[in-house]
Amino acid sequence: QVQLVESGGGLVQAGDSLRLSCAASGLTFSSYTLGWFRQAPGKEREFVGAANWIAGSKYYADSVKGRFTISRDNAKNTLSLQMNSLKPEDTAVYYCAAGRGIRITKATSMDYWGKGTLVTVSS
């Protein structure tokens, strides 16, 4: 049974940094594309970034490129999202997801989801 559990959300000020973590169980990191999506109140879930280590690729939404970085800890089976220079428009529930495609930017293409962690950025 695949489980993805996010942590690390919270309330920060604009310009601050925050690191989200996703603890994964029941799957092998190298067999999936792992990524982050976010959903703000009243908006659709949107792609943030993803990585596929077999393909050796990491890719990000234009809105976060240069500010957010995805990494993984194989020993802990954990995916991380380092978020720097946070803006109020980054406020959302952030979800960790896993999918079998090589390059995934659509939420509908992900197979497994965590329950999300809330990030609130005040101005």
Short mmCIF file of C-alpha atoms in Angstrom, two decimals:
data_model
loop_
_atom_site.label_atom_id
_atom_site.label_comp_id
_atom_site.label_asym_id
_atom_site.label_seq_id
_atom_site.Cartn_x
_atom_site.Cartn_y
_atom_site.Cartn_z
CA GLN A 1 0.00 0.00 0.00
CA VAL A 2 1.45 3.31 -1.11
CA GLN A 3 1.39 6.14 1.42
CA LEU A 4 2.62 9.69 0.99
CA VAL A 5 2.66 11.93 4.07
CA GLU A 6 3.56 15.61 3.80
CA SER A 7 4.91 17.77 6.60
CA GLY A 8 6.60 21.11 7.12
CA GLY A 9 3.86 23.55 6.25
CA GLY A 10 3.17 26.63 8.30
CA LEU A 11 2.76 30.39 8.43
CA VAL A 12 5.68 32.48 7.18
CA GLN A 13 6.27 36.02 5.98
CA ALA A 14 6.98 37.07 2.42
CA GLY A 15 10.64 36.52 1.61
CA ASP A 16 11.05 33.67 4.08
CA SER A 17 11.99 30.08 3.30
CA LEU A 18 10.25 26.84 4.13
CA ARG A 19 11.06 23.19 3.52
CA LEU A 20 8.35 20.63 2.92
CA SER A 21 8.93 16.91 3.26
CA CYS A 22 7.06 13.93 1.90
CA ALA A 23 7.60 10.56 3.55
CA ALA A 24 6.89 7.76 1.13
CA SER A 25 6.21 4.11 1.81
CA GLY A 26 5.10 1.23 -0.36
CA LEU A 27 6.91 2.41 -3.47
CA THR A 28 10.41 2.62 -4.89
CA PHE A 29 11.50 6.18 -5.63
CA SER A 30 13.34 5.24 -8.78
CA SER A 31 10.21 3.64 -10.29
CA TYR A 32 8.08 6.78 -10.15
CA THR A 33 7.98 10.42 -11.06
CA LEU A 34 7.59 12.25 -7.76
CA GLY A 35 6.23 15.74 -7.61
CA TRP A 36 4.53 18.57 -5.81
CA PHE A 37 1.25 20.25 -6.62
CA ARG A 38 -0.59 23.02 -4.80
CA GLN A 39 -4.13 24.23 -4.51
CA ALA A 40 -5.12 27.69 -3.35
CA PRO A 41 -8.65 28.42 -2.07
CA GLY A 42 -11.10 28.58 -4.94
CA LYS A 43 -8.52 27.51 -7.50
CA GLU A 44 -7.65 24.31 -9.31
CA ARG A 45 -4.76 22.15 -8.24
CA GLU A 46 -1.65 23.26 -10.10
CA PHE A 47 1.73 21.76 -10.87
CA VAL A 48 4.71 23.01 -8.85
CA GLY A 49 7.58 20.71 -9.75
CA ALA A 50 8.53 17.08 -10.29
CA ALA A 51 11.50 14.80 -10.69
CA ASN A 52 12.27 11.48 -12.30
CA TRP A 53 15.61 10.07 -11.25
CA ILE A 54 15.81 7.40 -13.92
CA ALA A 55 15.44 10.05 -16.59
CA GLY A 56 17.64 12.40 -14.56
CA SER A 57 15.17 15.24 -14.90
CA LYS A 58 13.74 17.89 -12.62
CA TYR A 59 11.31 20.48 -13.88
CA TYR A 60 9.29 23.28 -12.35
CA ALA A 61 6.39 25.58 -13.04
CA ASP A 62 7.51 28.99 -14.30
CA SER A 63 5.97 30.62 -11.23
CA VAL A 64 8.42 28.85 -8.89
CA LYS A 65 11.45 28.30 -11.11
CA GLY A 66 14.60 29.60 -9.44
CA ARG A 67 12.92 29.74 -6.01
CA PHE A 68 11.84 26.14 -5.35
CA THR A 69 14.03 23.03 -5.45
CA ILE A 70 13.11 19.35 -5.30
CA SER A 71 15.43 16.84 -3.72
CA ARG A 72 15.27 13.38 -2.23
CA ASP A 73 16.81 11.38 0.59
CA ASN A 74 17.04 7.76 -0.51
CA ALA A 75 17.97 6.49 2.93
CA LYS A 76 14.80 7.99 4.42
CA ASN A 77 12.60 7.52 1.32
CA THR A 78 11.74 11.19 1.58
CA LEU A 79 11.05 13.82 -1.04
CA SER A 80 11.64 17.46 -0.16
CA LEU A 81 10.61 20.81 -1.56
CA GLN A 82 12.83 23.72 -0.55
CA MET A 83 10.93 26.96 -1.02
CA ASN A 84 12.83 30.25 -0.93
CA SER A 85 11.77 33.85 -1.42
CA LEU A 86 8.17 32.95 -0.67
CA LYS A 87 5.41 35.22 -1.91
CA PRO A 88 1.81 35.63 -0.72
CA GLU A 89 0.67 34.03 -3.97
CA ASP A 90 2.46 30.84 -2.91
CA THR A 91 -0.19 30.38 -0.22
CA ALA A 92 -1.85 27.01 -0.80
CA VAL A 93 -2.19 23.45 0.34
CA TYR A 94 0.82 21.58 -1.02
CA TYR A 95 0.46 17.97 -2.09
CA CYS A 96 3.06 15.30 -2.73
CA ALA A 97 2.25 12.91 -5.55
CA ALA A 98 3.67 9.93 -7.41
CA GLY A 99 3.01 8.74 -10.93
CA ARG A 100 4.34 6.21 -13.40
CA GLY A 101 4.83 8.59 -16.32
CA ILE A 102 8.26 9.90 -17.19
CA ARG A 103 7.31 13.56 -17.33
CA ILE A 104 4.17 14.61 -15.47
CA THR A 105 2.73 18.09 -15.09
CA LYS A 106 -0.96 17.25 -14.90
CA ALA A 107 -2.61 16.28 -11.63
CA THR A 108 -4.75 13.71 -13.44
CA SER A 109 -1.61 11.84 -14.46
CA MET A 110 -0.49 11.19 -10.91
CA ASP A 111 -1.43 7.85 -9.34
CA TYR A 112 -0.92 8.49 -5.63
CA TRP A 113 -1.45 11.52 -3.42
CA GLY A 114 -0.74 12.67 0.08
CA LYS A 115 -3.30 14.59 2.10
CA GLY A 116 -1.46 17.88 1.84
CA THR A 117 0.16 20.45 4.10
CA LEU A 118 -0.89 24.10 4.33
CA VAL A 119 1.55 26.88 3.53
CA THR A 120 0.47 30.43 4.32
CA VAL A 121 2.63 33.38 3.30
CA SER A 122 1.73 36.73 4.81
CA SER A 123 2.66 40.02 3.14
#
